[in-house]
C-alpha positions as a Python dict, from the first residue, in 0.01 Angstrom:
ca = {
    (1, 'P'): (0, 0, 0),
    (2, 'A'): (-162, 38, 353),
    (3, 'A'): (-166, 416, 320),
    (4, 'E'): (-354, 380, 20),
    (5, 'E'): (-624, 140, 222),
    (6, 'A'): (-667, 369, 489),
    (7, 'G'): (-659, 694, 264),
    (8, 'V'): (-336, 839, 429),
    (9, 'M'): (-79, 1039, 244),
    (10, 'L'): (264, 1002, 349),
    (11, 'A'): (524, 1277, 317),
    (12, 'L'): (893, 1256, 343),
    (13, 'E'): (1082, 1521, 473),
    (14, 'N'): (1402, 1689, 335),
    (15, 'H'): (1558, 1672, 645),
    (16, 'W'): (1929, 1637, 790),
    (17, 'G'): (2149, 1299, 745),
    (18, 'L'): (1969, 1062, 444),
    (19, 'T'): (1742, 1362, 282),
    (20, 'T'): (1985, 1636, 296),
    (21, 'R'): (1983, 1645, -41),
    (22, 'P'): (1674, 1660, -289),
    (23, 'E'): (1872, 1407, -522),
    (24, 'A'): (1840, 1159, -232),
    (25, 'V'): (1467, 1261, -117),
    (26, 'L'): (1370, 1226, -493),
    (27, 'R'): (1579, 873, -505),
    (28, 'I'): (1369, 755, -245),
    (29, 'V'): (1029, 879, -353),
    (30, 'R'): (1068, 771, -703),
    (31, 'A'): (1187, 411, -585),
    (32, 'V'): (893, 387, -379),
    (33, 'N'): (677, 482, -680),
    (34, 'S'): (351, 541, -522),
    (35, 'P'): (80, 832, -540),
    (36, 'W'): (49, 819, -163),
    (37, 'L'): (396, 915, -95),
    (38, 'G'): (514, 1274, -181),
    (39, 'V'): (740, 1542, 29),
    (40, 'N'): (694, 1741, 324),
    (41, 'L'): (890, 2033, 199),
    (42, 'D'): (1076, 2183, 483),
    (43, 'T'): (1227, 2557, 337),
    (44, 'G'): (1476, 2569, 590),
    (45, 'N'): (1635, 2248, 603),
    (46, 'W'): (1895, 2281, 306),
    (47, 'A'): (2262, 2287, 246),
    (48, 'G'): (2385, 2583, 63),
    (49, 'D'): (2109, 2796, -156),
    (50, 'P'): (1780, 2672, -99),
    (51, 'Y'): (1611, 2788, -418),
    (52, 'P'): (1730, 2550, -668),
    (53, 'Q'): (1650, 2267, -433),
    (54, 'I'): (1281, 2385, -345),
    (55, 'E'): (1258, 2373, -698),
    (56, 'M'): (1370, 1989, -772),
    (57, 'L'): (1122, 1922, -491),
    (58, 'A'): (795, 2177, -520),
    (59, 'P'): (662, 1932, -799),
    (60, 'Y'): (650, 1647, -540),
    (61, 'A'): (550, 1819, -254),
    (62, 'T'): (243, 1771, -50),
    (63, 'I'): (284, 1969, 227),
    (64, 'V'): (523, 2296, 299),
    (65, 'Q'): (674, 2344, 643),
    (66, 'A'): (753, 2732, 614),
    (67, 'K'): (1020, 2800, 854),
    (68, 'T'): (1087, 3148, 1046),
    (69, 'Y'): (1400, 3270, 1248),
    (70, 'F'): (1259, 3601, 1407),
    (71, 'G'): (1485, 3674, 1682),
    (72, 'G'): (1758, 3470, 1562),
    (73, 'G'): (1770, 3081, 1519),
    (74, 'E'): (1843, 2802, 1748),
    (75, 'W'): (2126, 2624, 1575),
    (76, 'Y'): (2127, 2863, 1237),
    (77, 'T'): (1940, 3120, 1077),
    (78, 'L'): (1814, 3164, 703),
    (79, 'E'): (1702, 3473, 521),
    (80, 'L'): (1397, 3296, 312),
    (81, 'D'): (1225, 3518, 28),
    (82, 'Y'): (869, 3388, 76),
    (83, 'R'): (769, 3524, -221),
    (84, 'R'): (1024, 3384, -424),
    (85, 'I'): (931, 3018, -278),
    (86, 'A'): (526, 3104, -329),
    (87, 'A'): (608, 3109, -670),
    (88, 'I'): (842, 2830, -709),
    (89, 'L'): (534, 2645, -579),
    (90, 'R'): (266, 2807, -792),
    (91, 'A'): (478, 2745, -1081),
    (92, 'A'): (489, 2339, -966),
    (93, 'G'): (154, 2326, -928),
    (94, 'F'): (137, 2285, -528),
    (95, 'R'): (-216, 2294, -371),
    (96, 'G'): (-132, 2168, -25),
    (97, 'W'): (-115, 2332, 280),
    (98, 'V'): (147, 2570, 423),
    (99, 'S'): (229, 2494, 779),
    (100, 'L'): (454, 2724, 995),
    (101, 'E'): (747, 2608, 1193),
    (102, 'M'): (884, 2878, 1362),
    (103, 'E'): (1233, 2819, 1496),
    (104, 'G'): (1358, 3167, 1619),
    (105, 'K'): (1439, 3276, 1957),
    (106, 'E'): (1182, 3567, 1980),
    (107, 'D'): (885, 3499, 2189),
    (108, 'P'): (626, 3302, 2026),
    (109, 'A'): (370, 3564, 2171),
    (110, 'T'): (508, 3821, 1887),
    (111, 'A'): (718, 3595, 1639),
    (112, 'V'): (384, 3349, 1576),
    (113, 'P'): (158, 3643, 1442),
    (114, 'K'): (490, 3828, 1239),
    (115, 'S'): (527, 3497, 1095),
    (116, 'L'): (163, 3418, 982),
    (117, 'E'): (144, 3755, 848),
    (118, 'L'): (490, 3721, 645),
    (119, 'L'): (322, 3415, 502),
    (120, 'R'): (-29, 3515, 412),
    (121, 'Q'): (150, 3832, 231),
    (122, 'A'): (394, 3561, 73),
    (123, 'F'): (96, 3297, -50),
    (124, 'S'): (-196, 3551, -149),
}
């Protein structure tokens, strides 16, 4: 428990490859079985319907990466319902940070403020 000794919370991100499926993320988190390891829940890294997968990981989330795709995505685009995601997180008792991960092709000077407003409305 070096993380515990340092007072650092670690978070495993759902991402492509080993952690594409929420079951795989949970398998790792449960195997480590430490209060110092949670989930970095990335709202955009899903194969298929994101909402049931977000529900599976929400109780373990310590931080959320909220993806937006204004101007279309570089690799793919998801239309994410952030009000629904916020409700899922609230129901799971999430009290961590929500960070913006803007992956759209739109100029960040306009896309970032739009993304922040979208998230503020959904999570307020």
